[in-house]
Structures are given as C-alpha cells and as structure tokens.
Amino acid sequence: MKVGILGAGQLARMIALAGYPLGIDFIFLDPAKDACANTLGTHLHGDYDDPALLARLAEMSDVVTYEFENVPADVAHFLATHTEVHPSPNALAVAQDRLVEKNYFNSIGIPTPKFAPIESLDELSRAMETIGWPAIVKSRRMGYDGKGQAFVRTPEDLPKAWESMTGVPAIVEAFVPFDREVSIIAARSPQGEIAFYPLSENLHKGGILRVSECREADPMQAQAEDYVTRLLEGLDYAGVLALELFQVGGRLVANEFAPRVHNSGHWTIEGAETSQFENHLRAILSLPLGSTRPVGHPAMVNFIGGLPATAEALAVEHAHLHLYGKAPRKGRKVAHATIRAESRAQLSAQLKKLSDLAERVDDS
Amino acid sequence: MKVGILGAGQLARMIALAGYPLGIDFIFLDPAKDACANTLGTHLHGDYDDPALLARLAEMSDVVTYEFENVPADVAHFLATHTEVHPSPNALAVAQDRLVEKNYFNSIGIPTPKFAPIESLDELSRAMETIGWPAIVKSRRMGYDGKGQAFVRTPEDLPKAWESMTGVPAIVEAFVPFDREVSIIAARSPQGEIAFYPLSENLHKGGILRVSECREADPMQAQAEDYVTRLLEGLDYAGVLALELFQVGGRLVANEFAPRVHNSGHWTIEGAETSQFENHLRAILSLPLGSTRPVGHPAMVNFIGGLPATAEALAVEHAHLHLYGKAPRKGRKVAHATIRAESRAQLSAQLKKLSDLAERVDDS
C-alpha cells in the first residue's frame, strides 16, 4: 500500500512511523528540502501547487492525505480527481474558513460562541453590539497556534485589532470564560465505522498547546462524542479528526476542528491501544479501526523552541521522548514527550518534572 | 546521533523505527539491494567485508552495532579500531562459536547440557559414550533457526548426522528433556547499568520460534537474571542480549545467547514500557535505560513463510501487526503480531486466534 502525504513535517513523520509496521510505503510532497519526514519515504521536493508534482504524487499513491488543513481548494480537487483523497476536499473547505466552519457547526447542532463575520472596522464596531465584551477577532483563514488573532477588551482595542487582520476577511467571536479546554480525537472509516479516543484536556500558553492529558471516563465524554459524530457523519469524513471544545459549566462549546491527526492526540502513541496515527492510516485505507482504550494514565508535554538534553528527558521515569528532527527555533514545536503512568498520582508527579524541563528550554 | 548497523533486515528496521523518535539517524551496510530497513536511512550497498564500505560506515557513525552475530572477526575488529562498536568484537567471538560459547558459560557458572567437540565421525562415536542418548549434533558456527543441527537417537543415526555437518567442526550435546524453553532479554550500558525484561516463554516448531509469551513474576526470573548478569558483566557487554534457556524441573540450563535484539523480545514493542529496540539504542549510546515493566499481558506470534491479509490480522482485538516489508518465502520470518491483553484469559483467547491465522499461512 502506498500513501501520499501533502507535507513532510512531524505529523507526516509520525504517520509514517506508524505505517511502516503495516507495510505501507510513503510519498511526501513538501517544499522544504530538509522536511523532517523526508527520510521515511520518497520525497517529492517542490511546491504544493506544482501540477506536475501533484500528478506524480497522485499516480504514485493508492490514497493521498495531508498533515495540515490549509491545502488550497484547487489542489485538493485536482488530487481528488486523480486518486483517492482522505479526508475529502469538502472537509478541508469547511475547516479552513472559520466562518464556514462555525456556520457548519451550528447547522448540525453543535453550539459555538457567538460570532459575526467582519470585513471592515465599521462592521467590527457594529458586531460588538451583539457579541459582547471581551471578544476575539480572528482571520477567517490560515490561523494556527494563535496566529491571526487579536483580543479586544474595550472599544479602544478595535482599530488595532482590525489593523492586525491586514484587510483580510475575519470574524469576531465572543470570548468564552471556559472552565477548561478539551478536545476529542476520533477516526472514521469510509464504511462509517467510528472510534473515539477518551477526551484530551488541554493547556495552552501564548496560543500554543503545552500539555494534553488523557481523561478517561470524563463526564463530558458522551457530549463530545455526540458532537464529533455529527461532524464526522455530516462531512462523510474518512480519517482522524480533532474537535476542540471549551467547557463552560456542564456544557461544551465548539472552538474549531482539525481535519487531520492533532497535537492533542500525541499521547495516543504510547497511551492508547492504537495511536491516532495508526488509526488515521487504518481509516483512510478502509482497514478495521484499532481499539482506542487508554493504556495506563497518559499525558503529553510539548517542547517548544528548545530541546532538553536527551539523557535528561529519558531519565524521567515513564517518559517517552519524540524528537521531530527539526532545528530549534523560537516558538517552534520541536518535540514532545508522553508520560504513561501507573496511577493518577504518579502521572501528576512525573508530569510536573517533564513540564519543568519543557519550561526551562521554552523560549516562547 | 548517528548509528551504523551491519545488516538491514527486520531487526535493523525495528531498531531504526525505535530510534527515529530519539532523533537518531541510521546508516545500514547490507549486500541486499532491497533489504527491508534500507528506506529508513542511508543504505551502503555492498559486502560486509568490503574495507572501503566499512571505513565509510565507521566514519559516518558515532557508534556501530549489528543485527546478526555472524559478523567476521576481522570486520568487527576493523570497525572497533575506527569507531565505537557495541556489543564488542569479543562478545561476538564468544557467541558465534558454540564450543567457545558453552565453555564460556561453564567458566562463569552457567550450567549447560553436557557437550563435546567433534571433528570426525570417530570423535562423534566416542563422545556419545559420555554424552548419552539422544543428543544433537550442531555445527560450531553459522547455525540459526535450527539450521546446521541433526538429532541422533541411536548409533545408526551418527553417520548421517556427521555427514550433514559437511566436514565443519561441530559439537555434540545431550538432548535436554526440558519442561519449557524460556529466554531472558537484558540490556546493559557501558556504565554497567542493567535492565532485565520479564522472562519470555518460547514455543519453537521445526527449529523456528513461533510464539513468545511474557511471563511476569515467573518463579525462574531470579535464576535467569543471575545467569544473564554473569554473562553481561563477564563480557563487559553493552547493548541488548538474549539468553536462551531450557527449564528442567526447578533448574535452568543455558542453550545459547544472541548478542543482539532477539525475536523472543519482539513483544516488548507494545508489551513493555520501553522496547528492546529502544533499550538497545539507549544502551549503546550511554543513555539511561528505560523501564522494562510489562504493559498489560503481552505475547507475540511469528508469521513464517506467508502473510495474513492485513485486515484479517488487524481485526483480531488487541493485535498489533508488524510486517517486515519482505517477500514471503518458505520458512522465512516475514512478520509478527503482538497481543497486549487485559487479562491472562483474554491473552489465551486472542493468542489462539492469532496462532490459527499464523498456522494457516505458514508453509514451513
């Protein structure tokens, strides 16, 4: 079986590492010569919209998938007319525009924060009358890790917030005073089989995910499964998807979804019977999905900007290190570590050690 | 960190898959153009005794290791004078000659079956007076998977057995009416840190390993740890080593050891906190060794000669499939699957399903 991947970063790398044992060969298309997955398969080196390379990728692959959602619509459609593509161009289109995404959530019964589209400072000012303070202005497209976002607390913040959008279409969305942030990772096969992972409880700092903890038997699991099922079935989705949610009291409100494997599911490599990476491959290849039950008590810590000494990270008991083969750079995700503990108490203790280590090398 | 490996078969492949997350790059030397690990790193394509390639391997690698023990002594010594090599040429020399190996076992207090060196039919006949019937004639070198062995039950069997040695130096060894076959996998760092895995209980058929089951808290664990410690310390060993033992009553008797990762430790990929492959890398790179505690109730089934349909194998609950990327061929190890069950009862049930699947495709 041959799987093509748009992108050869750490997500593609972890997909490939999960795929080798299943006998899968990989073809990556990535403009970066030193992309960190490129030693794990054939690397087609060039732009994502190069028609000759895309045709070659399609020709070489039984199925094509991707590690990021900002694939141009043209590219997704071109690939889909030449080979099997999962998730579908339609799922991509919904995920890559915050306005379309939020309207879609609401249309299938998934609640969101109040939001309004804006295309000028004037529209922003008027929208604030119904949205309420504080709020967040977000570009409709190309946002990740908190990029393309501006927090507005008072009317004085509006001009600067609008300016930071540099004229692109945006939305303004009510800030949700959440109790916690969670995400649910789920996989769906083209035949409609669905597998849900236990909720991930997520901690962000500066818009970047720092820690994800697996929450087995969480009281919000059923509500999250209901919402993600609506999404997966509504989009007739195949592959792994991550739905990010805010919890406010006993209620979940959707933030956004990623039509791909997700950082908040990295703990599944050691911490679930089958990892999100393997289940993504099983799903897009129409293989039976693997069990998602947690193994021990797992959590994950991201290393941002800097790397710990390998020996120091490995000396943390129950830590499993995953370096991405990327050069450290300010704000860049360069590695993560999973803790798979034997008890909640042990998890807390080891997580503290690992977080301290991550904070020490974090330059963001 | 750059690790060179002599050989690019399935063991090298699984070492590399364990090494990517630690940020390790791999260089393989293997004469087979389509060796199954060669897409996971730089493949130096040529003979194991090609001095120019060996020099290049040594130059490119921080440390060199190997996936088989039949490395010519010259080659091991050449490499060791050019870079760090683990395990040492000395450990190789002991492992690759059954006579040297058994004498060494006895010299450090590890019991073996009775044995005698033989270089002619005449010597074989005389040796049988002290060895006793039945016995096994084995070539001193190059034996694996039961190759180079002949069982002798009566004096009439001796000529044919000796003939099958084709004139090479051999030993004859008393057949041990064992209760079961076990192995202990252990890792030792150059600093002397040792980590033991729980015993593997092994089932062979036709001289080839079929099933290995992790036996946590086995009554023979302490004796096995004592023996393998003698071996690791006696050889000043660095890396993973597998010691194969027969159990007779409450006593263990050494069969042989492999100075490398071992088929009977494949269950550690999912079934131990740290796999034998990762611990081999940690050991030879002087990193802290990882925990060897079992995760759930693990066991492994080999697929010999033929492959099951991927979907069928993955449909067995708790099965983790590992294809080696090798073309099926009579008697060839082409894949294995690990079961990581939640109870002993579940393990038995799932192991039965997987063994049936393996038997169905087995042509040996």
Tab-separated table of N, CA, C and O in Angstrom, chain A residues 2-99:
chain	number	residue	atom	x	y	z
A	2	LYS	N	0.474	2.222	-0.797
A	2	LYS	CA	1.267	3.449	-0.910
A	2	LYS	C	0.405	4.644	-0.541
A	2	LYS	O	-0.635	4.871	-1.132
A	3	VAL	N	0.869	5.375	0.463
A	3	VAL	CA	0.137	6.541	0.940
A	3	VAL	C	0.936	7.798	0.628
A	3	VAL	O	2.114	7.898	0.987
A	4	GLY	N	0.307	8.739	-0.051
A	4	GLY	CA	0.922	10.033	-0.319
A	4	GLY	C	0.499	11.023	0.747
A	4	GLY	O	-0.646	10.997	1.204
A	5	ILE	N	1.416	11.863	1.173
A	5	ILE	CA	1.089	12.868	2.188
A	5	ILE	C	1.529	14.241	1.702
A	5	ILE	O	2.674	14.418	1.284
A	6	LEU	N	0.601	15.199	1.724
A	6	LEU	CA	0.973	16.592	1.479
A	6	LEU	C	1.585	17.099	2.779
A	6	LEU	O	0.907	17.187	3.803
A	7	GLY	N	2.862	17.438	2.723
A	7	GLY	CA	3.557	17.870	3.931
A	7	GLY	C	4.428	16.760	4.456
A	7	GLY	O	4.061	15.577	4.388
A	8	ALA	N	5.621	17.126	4.937
A	8	ALA	CA	6.554	16.134	5.481
A	8	ALA	C	7.125	16.647	6.798
A	8	ALA	O	8.312	16.533	7.077
A	9	GLY	N	6.239	17.231	7.607
A	9	GLY	CA	6.644	17.700	8.936
A	9	GLY	C	6.476	16.601	9.971
A	9	GLY	O	6.410	15.423	9.634
A	10	GLN	N	6.365	17.012	11.238
A	10	GLN	CA	6.338	15.997	12.298
A	10	GLN	C	5.087	15.127	12.257
A	10	GLN	O	5.138	13.964	12.644
A	11	LEU	N	3.959	15.673	11.786
A	11	LEU	CA	2.752	14.835	11.742
A	11	LEU	C	2.915	13.750	10.683
A	11	LEU	O	2.599	12.578	10.918
A	12	ALA	N	3.437	14.145	9.519
A	12	ALA	CA	3.703	13.155	8.466
A	12	ALA	C	4.722	12.129	8.966
A	12	ALA	O	4.603	10.926	8.686
A	13	ARG	N	5.706	12.608	9.690
A	13	ARG	CA	6.741	11.712	10.236
A	13	ARG	C	6.129	10.666	11.170
A	13	ARG	O	6.444	9.476	11.083
A	14	MET	N	5.235	11.113	12.049
A	14	MET	CA	4.641	10.159	12.989
A	14	MET	C	3.631	9.235	12.301
A	14	MET	O	3.473	8.084	12.694
A	15	ILE	N	2.975	9.735	11.261
A	15	ILE	CA	2.108	8.851	10.460
A	15	ILE	C	2.965	7.756	9.810
A	15	ILE	O	2.624	6.573	9.852
A	16	ALA	N	4.098	8.160	9.255
A	16	ALA	CA	4.951	7.180	8.566
A	16	ALA	C	5.516	6.150	9.549
A	16	ALA	O	5.542	4.951	9.251
A	17	LEU	N	5.943	6.612	10.723
A	17	LEU	CA	6.480	5.663	11.714
A	17	LEU	C	5.408	4.659	12.137
A	17	LEU	O	5.709	3.504	12.426
A	18	ALA	N	4.156	5.103	12.161
A	18	ALA	CA	3.056	4.179	12.488
A	18	ALA	C	2.730	3.271	11.315
A	18	ALA	O	2.198	2.179	11.499
A	19	GLY	N	3.051	3.708	10.115
A	19	GLY	CA	2.665	2.967	8.924
A	19	GLY	C	3.642	1.886	8.501
A	19	GLY	O	3.242	0.894	7.887
A	20	TYR	N	4.923	2.076	8.831
A	20	TYR	CA	5.914	1.055	8.445
A	20	TYR	C	5.517	-0.345	8.909
A	20	TYR	O	5.575	-1.294	8.123
A	21	PRO	N	5.137	-0.510	10.189
A	21	PRO	CA	4.779	-1.869	10.632
A	21	PRO	C	3.575	-2.454	9.891
A	21	PRO	O	3.392	-3.659	9.889
A	22	LEU	N	2.766	-1.608	9.272
A	22	LEU	CA	1.639	-2.118	8.483
A	22	LEU	C	2.043	-2.365	7.032
A	22	LEU	O	1.204	-2.684	6.189
A	23	GLY	N	3.334	-2.180	6.751
A	23	GLY	CA	3.821	-2.465	5.403
A	23	GLY	C	3.494	-1.371	4.396
A	23	GLY	O	3.445	-1.634	3.196
A	24	ILE	N	3.261	-0.158	4.886
A	24	ILE	CA	2.881	0.948	4.000
A	24	ILE	C	4.122	1.717	3.547
A	24	ILE	O	5.027	1.971	4.343
A	25	ASP	N	4.151	2.072	2.271
A	25	ASP	CA	5.207	2.949	1.744
A	25	ASP	C	4.659	4.366	1.634
A	25	ASP	O	3.475	4.555	1.354
A	26	PHE	N	5.542	5.340	1.807
A	26	PHE	CA	5.099	6.732	1.834
A	26	PHE	C	5.766	7.583	0.764
A	26	PHE	O	6.935	7.399	0.439
A	27	ILE	N	4.970	8.521	0.238
A	27	ILE	CA	5.465	9.531	-0.691
A	27	ILE	C	5.043	10.884	-0.117
A	27	ILE	O	3.862	11.108	0.147
A	28	PHE	N	6.031	11.755	0.114
A	28	PHE	CA	5.745	13.075	0.681
A	28	PHE	C	5.941	14.149	-0.378
A	28	PHE	O	6.909	14.090	-1.149
A	29	LEU	N	5.053	15.121	-0.372
A	29	LEU	CA	5.271	16.322	-1.190
A	29	LEU	C	5.468	17.484	-0.221
A	29	LEU	O	4.590	17.781	0.603
A	30	ASP	N	6.627	18.114	-0.287
A	30	ASP	CA	6.928	19.209	0.648
A	30	ASP	C	7.988	20.106	0.017
A	30	ASP	O	8.965	19.605	-0.543
A	31	PRO	N	7.781	21.441	0.117
A	31	PRO	CA	8.759	22.356	-0.484
A	31	PRO	C	10.076	22.442	0.308
A	31	PRO	O	11.074	22.923	-0.240
A	32	ALA	N	10.064	21.999	1.559
A	32	ALA	CA	11.293	22.122	2.368
A	32	ALA	C	12.207	20.939	2.090
A	32	ALA	O	11.820	19.782	2.251
A	33	LYS	N	13.426	21.250	1.686
A	33	LYS	CA	14.378	20.197	1.337
A	33	LYS	C	14.689	19.304	2.539
A	33	LYS	O	14.905	18.101	2.397
A	34	ASP	N	14.733	19.899	3.727
A	34	ASP	CA	15.092	19.143	4.932
A	34	ASP	C	13.865	18.833	5.790
A	34	ASP	O	13.974	18.665	7.002
A	35	ALA	N	12.689	18.753	5.165
A	35	ALA	CA	11.465	18.425	5.914
A	35	ALA	C	11.707	17.149	6.721
A	35	ALA	O	12.330	16.206	6.229
A	36	CYS	N	11.197	17.131	7.965
A	36	CYS	CA	11.683	16.121	8.908
A	36	CYS	C	11.169	14.711	8.682
A	36	CYS	O	11.626	13.778	9.312
A	37	ALA	N	10.197	14.534	7.770
A	37	ALA	CA	9.736	13.168	7.469
A	37	ALA	C	10.403	12.617	6.222
A	37	ALA	O	10.234	11.444	5.894
A	38	ASN	N	11.176	13.436	5.529
A	38	ASN	CA	11.548	13.048	4.162
A	38	ASN	C	12.495	11.855	4.045
A	38	ASN	O	12.638	11.300	2.966
A	39	THR	N	13.113	11.450	5.162
A	39	THR	CA	13.955	10.249	5.078
A	39	THR	C	13.136	8.968	5.253
A	39	THR	O	13.685	7.873	5.201
A	40	LEU	N	11.828	9.127	5.475
A	40	LEU	CA	10.986	7.949	5.721
A	40	LEU	C	10.232	7.484	4.480
A	40	LEU	O	9.347	6.637	4.570
A	41	GLY	N	10.569	8.044	3.360
A	41	GLY	CA	9.889	7.626	2.149
A	41	GLY	C	10.438	8.406	0.974
A	41	GLY	O	11.507	9.004	1.053
A	42	THR	N	9.675	8.393	-0.119
A	42	THR	CA	10.079	9.165	-1.301
A	42	THR	C	9.680	10.616	-1.091
A	42	THR	O	8.527	10.901	-0.755
A	43	HIS	N	10.612	11.518	-1.272
A	43	HIS	CA	10.320	12.937	-1.075
A	43	HIS	C	10.208	13.633	-2.428
A	43	HIS	O	11.195	13.743	-3.151
A	44	LEU	N	9.002	14.064	-2.757
A	44	LEU	CA	8.821	14.906	-3.950
A	44	LEU	C	9.038	16.335	-3.478
A	44	LEU	O	8.270	16.852	-2.661
A	45	HIS	N	10.078	16.931	-3.984
A	45	HIS	CA	10.508	18.219	-3.466
A	45	HIS	C	10.007	19.348	-4.356
A	45	HIS	O	10.459	19.487	-5.494
A	46	GLY	N	9.052	20.139	-3.861
A	46	GLY	CA	8.537	21.247	-4.657
A	46	GLY	C	7.300	21.839	-4.027
A	46	GLY	O	6.896	21.440	-2.923
A	47	ASP	N	6.697	22.784	-4.726
A	47	ASP	CA	5.548	23.497	-4.167
A	47	ASP	C	4.288	22.634	-4.161
A	47	ASP	O	4.105	21.774	-5.007
A	48	TYR	N	3.404	22.954	-3.192
A	48	TYR	CA	2.162	22.192	-3.034
A	48	TYR	C	1.228	22.366	-4.229
A	48	TYR	O	0.315	21.566	-4.402
A	49	ASP	N	1.434	23.418	-5.019
A	49	ASP	CA	0.518	23.637	-6.148
A	49	ASP	C	1.198	23.368	-7.495
A	49	ASP	O	0.702	23.784	-8.531
A	50	ASP	N	2.308	22.661	-7.459
A	50	ASP	CA	3.000	22.308	-8.711
A	50	ASP	C	2.239	21.157	-9.384
A	50	ASP	O	2.224	20.033	-8.881
A	51	PRO	N	1.574	21.420	-10.520
A	51	PRO	CA	0.683	20.400	-11.118
A	51	PRO	C	1.425	19.112	-11.485
A	51	PRO	O	0.882	18.019	-11.313
A	52	ALA	N	2.668	19.253	-11.963
A	52	ALA	CA	3.409	18.047	-12.355
A	52	ALA	C	3.704	17.181	-11.124
A	52	ALA	O	3.546	15.952	-11.158
A	53	LEU	N	4.098	17.835	-10.031
A	53	LEU	CA	4.388	17.070	-8.810
A	53	LEU	C	3.126	16.464	-8.221
A	53	LEU	O	3.136	15.318	-7.744
A	54	LEU	N	2.037	17.221	-8.256
A	54	LEU	CA	0.766	16.700	-7.734
A	54	LEU	C	0.315	15.487	-8.544
A	54	LEU	O	-0.165	14.494	-7.988
A	55	ALA	N	0.505	15.567	-9.851
A	55	ALA	CA	0.122	14.438	-10.714
A	55	ALA	C	0.985	13.228	-10.378
A	55	ALA	O	0.493	12.092	-10.311
A	56	ARG	N	2.256	13.486	-10.120
A	56	ARG	CA	3.155	12.383	-9.773
A	56	ARG	C	2.775	11.769	-8.425
A	56	ARG	O	2.756	10.551	-8.258
A	57	LEU	N	2.456	12.640	-7.470
A	57	LEU	CA	2.030	12.166	-6.147
A	57	LEU	C	0.786	11.286	-6.277
A	57	LEU	O	0.723	10.189	-5.701
A	58	ALA	N	-0.185	11.769	-7.058
A	58	ALA	CA	-1.434	11.018	-7.236
A	58	ALA	C	-1.170	9.671	-7.897
A	58	ALA	O	-1.725	8.641	-7.501
A	59	GLU	N	-0.299	9.695	-8.861
A	59	GLU	CA	-0.001	8.480	-9.623
A	59	GLU	C	0.713	7.446	-8.749
A	59	GLU	O	0.466	6.244	-8.847
A	60	MET	N	1.595	7.920	-7.873
A	60	MET	CA	2.389	7.011	-7.037
A	60	MET	C	1.605	6.471	-5.839
A	60	MET	O	2.054	5.524	-5.198
A	61	SER	N	0.473	7.098	-5.496
A	61	SER	CA	-0.201	6.796	-4.226
A	61	SER	C	-1.538	6.094	-4.426
A	61	SER	O	-2.300	6.458	-5.321
A	62	ASP	N	-1.826	5.101	-3.559
A	62	ASP	CA	-3.153	4.496	-3.557
A	62	ASP	C	-4.164	5.449	-2.944
A	62	ASP	O	-5.343	5.456	-3.279
A	63	VAL	N	-3.694	6.223	-1.970
A	63	VAL	CA	-4.550	7.212	-1.319
A	63	VAL	C	-3.653	8.375	-0.902
A	63	VAL	O	-2.486	8.178	-0.559
A	64	VAL	N	-4.197	9.588	-0.981
A	64	VAL	CA	-3.437	10.773	-0.563
A	64	VAL	C	-4.106	11.379	0.667
A	64	VAL	O	-5.334	11.439	0.750
A	65	THR	N	-3.296	11.808	1.636
A	65	THR	CA	-3.808	12.506	2.804
A	65	THR	C	-2.895	13.698	3.060
A	65	THR	O	-2.009	13.982	2.253
A	66	TYR	N	-3.096	14.427	4.170
A	66	TYR	CA	-2.287	15.621	4.394
A	66	TYR	C	-2.110	15.845	5.877
A	66	TYR	O	-2.854	15.322	6.701
A	67	GLU	N	-1.111	16.641	6.205
A	67	GLU	CA	-0.828	16.873	7.622
A	67	GLU	C	-1.210	18.289	8.047
A	67	GLU	O	-0.956	18.679	9.185
A	68	PHE	N	-1.783	19.076	7.155
A	68	PHE	CA	-2.231	20.436	7.520
A	68	PHE	C	-3.500	20.724	6.723
A	68	PHE	O	-3.745	20.130	5.659
A	69	GLU	N	-4.330	21.663	7.242
A	69	GLU	CA	-5.634	21.867	6.615
A	69	GLU	C	-5.635	22.984	5.587
A	69	GLU	O	-6.609	23.143	4.853
A	70	ASN	N	-4.542	23.743	5.487
A	70	ASN	CA	-4.556	24.870	4.557
A	70	ASN	C	-4.127	24.491	3.140
A	70	ASN	O	-3.366	25.196	2.494
A	71	VAL	N	-4.629	23.340	2.718
A	71	VAL	CA	-4.365	22.895	1.354
A	71	VAL	C	-5.279	23.702	0.424
A	71	VAL	O	-6.493	23.728	0.643
A	72	PRO	N	-4.726	24.365	-0.584
A	72	PRO	CA	-5.596	25.131	-1.488
A	72	PRO	C	-6.681	24.239	-2.098
A	72	PRO	O	-6.420	23.082	-2.444
A	73	ALA	N	-7.884	24.781	-2.206
A	73	ALA	CA	-9.023	24.008	-2.711
A	73	ALA	C	-8.717	23.387	-4.077
A	73	ALA	O	-9.042	22.221	-4.330
A	74	ASP	N	-8.075	24.165	-4.936
A	74	ASP	CA	-7.715	23.673	-6.274
A	74	ASP	C	-6.889	22.396	-6.189
A	74	ASP	O	-7.077	21.451	-6.965
A	75	VAL	N	-5.932	22.428	-5.273
A	75	VAL	CA	-5.014	21.296	-5.110
A	75	VAL	C	-5.785	20.060	-4.654
A	75	VAL	O	-5.628	18.968	-5.208
A	76	ALA	N	-6.637	20.254	-3.653
A	76	ALA	CA	-7.418	19.132	-3.129
A	76	ALA	C	-8.309	18.539	-4.229
A	76	ALA	O	-8.402	17.317	-4.370
A	77	HIS	N	-8.937	19.417	-5.010
A	77	HIS	CA	-9.824	18.923	-6.078
A	77	HIS	C	-9.035	18.231	-7.190
A	77	HIS	O	-9.444	17.199	-7.696
A	78	PHE	N	-7.898	18.801	-7.530
A	78	PHE	CA	-7.044	18.176	-8.545
A	78	PHE	C	-6.681	16.756	-8.105
A	78	PHE	O	-6.832	15.792	-8.861
A	79	LEU	N	-6.221	16.629	-6.856
A	79	LEU	CA	-5.827	15.305	-6.346
A	79	LEU	C	-7.020	14.351	-6.345
A	79	LEU	O	-6.892	13.185	-6.721
A	80	ALA	N	-8.171	14.871	-5.905
A	80	ALA	CA	-9.354	14.006	-5.774
A	80	ALA	C	-9.838	13.495	-7.126
A	80	ALA	O	-10.496	12.454	-7.190
A	81	THR	N	-9.543	14.211	-8.184
A	81	THR	CA	-9.952	13.712	-9.500
A	81	THR	C	-8.941	12.707	-10.049
A	81	THR	O	-9.208	12.028	-11.028
A	82	HIS	N	-7.763	12.617	-9.405
A	82	HIS	CA	-6.728	11.704	-9.901
A	82	HIS	C	-6.523	10.459	-9.035
A	82	HIS	O	-5.961	9.474	-9.493
A	83	THR	N	-6.906	10.527	-7.758
A	83	THR	CA	-6.749	9.357	-6.871
A	83	THR	C	-7.697	9.515	-5.701
A	83	THR	O	-8.467	10.483	-5.623
A	84	GLU	N	-7.650	8.546	-4.779
A	84	GLU	CA	-8.473	8.642	-3.584
A	84	GLU	C	-7.827	9.663	-2.634
A	84	GLU	O	-6.615	9.633	-2.433
A	85	VAL	N	-8.624	10.569	-2.076
A	85	VAL	CA	-8.111	11.568	-1.140
A	85	VAL	C	-8.959	11.542	0.125
A	85	VAL	O	-10.183	11.614	0.059
A	86	HIS	N	-8.290	11.402	1.273
A	86	HIS	CA	-8.992	11.444	2.566
A	86	HIS	C	-8.201	12.290	3.534
A	86	HIS	O	-6.996	12.144	3.622
A	87	PRO	N	-8.848	13.124	4.335
A	87	PRO	CA	-10.259	13.488	4.239
A	87	PRO	C	-10.565	14.227	2.935
A	87	PRO	O	-9.660	14.654	2.238
A	88	SER	N	-11.870	14.384	2.670
A	88	SER	CA	-12.327	14.913	1.380
A	88	SER	C	-12.050	16.410	1.245
A	88	SER	O	-11.943	17.116	2.237
A	89	PRO	N	-11.942	16.897	0.004
A	89	PRO	CA	-11.781	18.338	-0.222
A	89	PRO	C	-12.867	19.148	0.482
A	89	PRO	O	-12.613	20.258	0.944
A	90	ASN	N	-14.055	18.590	0.593
A	90	ASN	CA	-15.150	19.288	1.262
A	90	ASN	C	-14.853	19.529	2.744
A	90	ASN	O	-15.092	20.617	3.283
A	91	ALA	N	-14.301	18.515	3.422
A	91	ALA	CA	-13.949	18.660	4.841
A	91	ALA	C	-12.874	19.733	5.007
A	91	ALA	O	-12.909	20.536	5.939
A	92	LEU	N	-11.933	19.740	4.077
A	92	LEU	CA	-10.887	20.768	4.078
A	92	LEU	C	-11.490	22.155	3.955
A	92	LEU	O	-11.139	23.076	4.695
A	93	ALA	N	-12.407	22.288	2.997
A	93	ALA	CA	-13.002	23.601	2.721
A	93	ALA	C	-13.712	24.138	3.959
A	93	ALA	O	-13.624	25.329	4.281
A	94	VAL	N	-14.403	23.249	4.674
A	94	VAL	CA	-15.115	23.680	5.884
A	94	VAL	C	-14.102	24.076	6.971
A	94	VAL	O	-14.270	25.083	7.657
A	95	ALA	N	-13.042	23.296	7.103
A	95	ALA	CA	-12.099	23.521	8.208
A	95	ALA	C	-11.254	24.767	8.005
A	95	ALA	O	-10.812	25.376	8.964
A	96	GLN	N	-11.040	25.143	6.739
A	96	GLN	CA	-10.042	26.204	6.545
A	96	GLN	C	-10.622	27.620	6.533
A	96	GLN	O	-9.881	28.569	6.411
A	97	ASP	N	-11.919	27.732	6.749
A	97	ASP	CA	-12.537	29.060	6.837
A	97	ASP	C	-13.382	29.105	8.118
A	97	ASP	O	-14.379	28.404	8.236
A	98	ARG	N	-12.959	29.953	9.066
A	98	ARG	CA	-13.628	29.972	10.373
A	98	ARG	C	-15.121	30.309	10.279
A	98	ARG	O	-15.910	29.861	11.106
A	99	LEU	N	-15.484	31.114	9.299
A	99	LEU	CA	-16.894	31.479	9.176
A	99	LEU	C	-17.705	30.279	8.682
A	99	LEU	O	-18.743	29.931	9.259
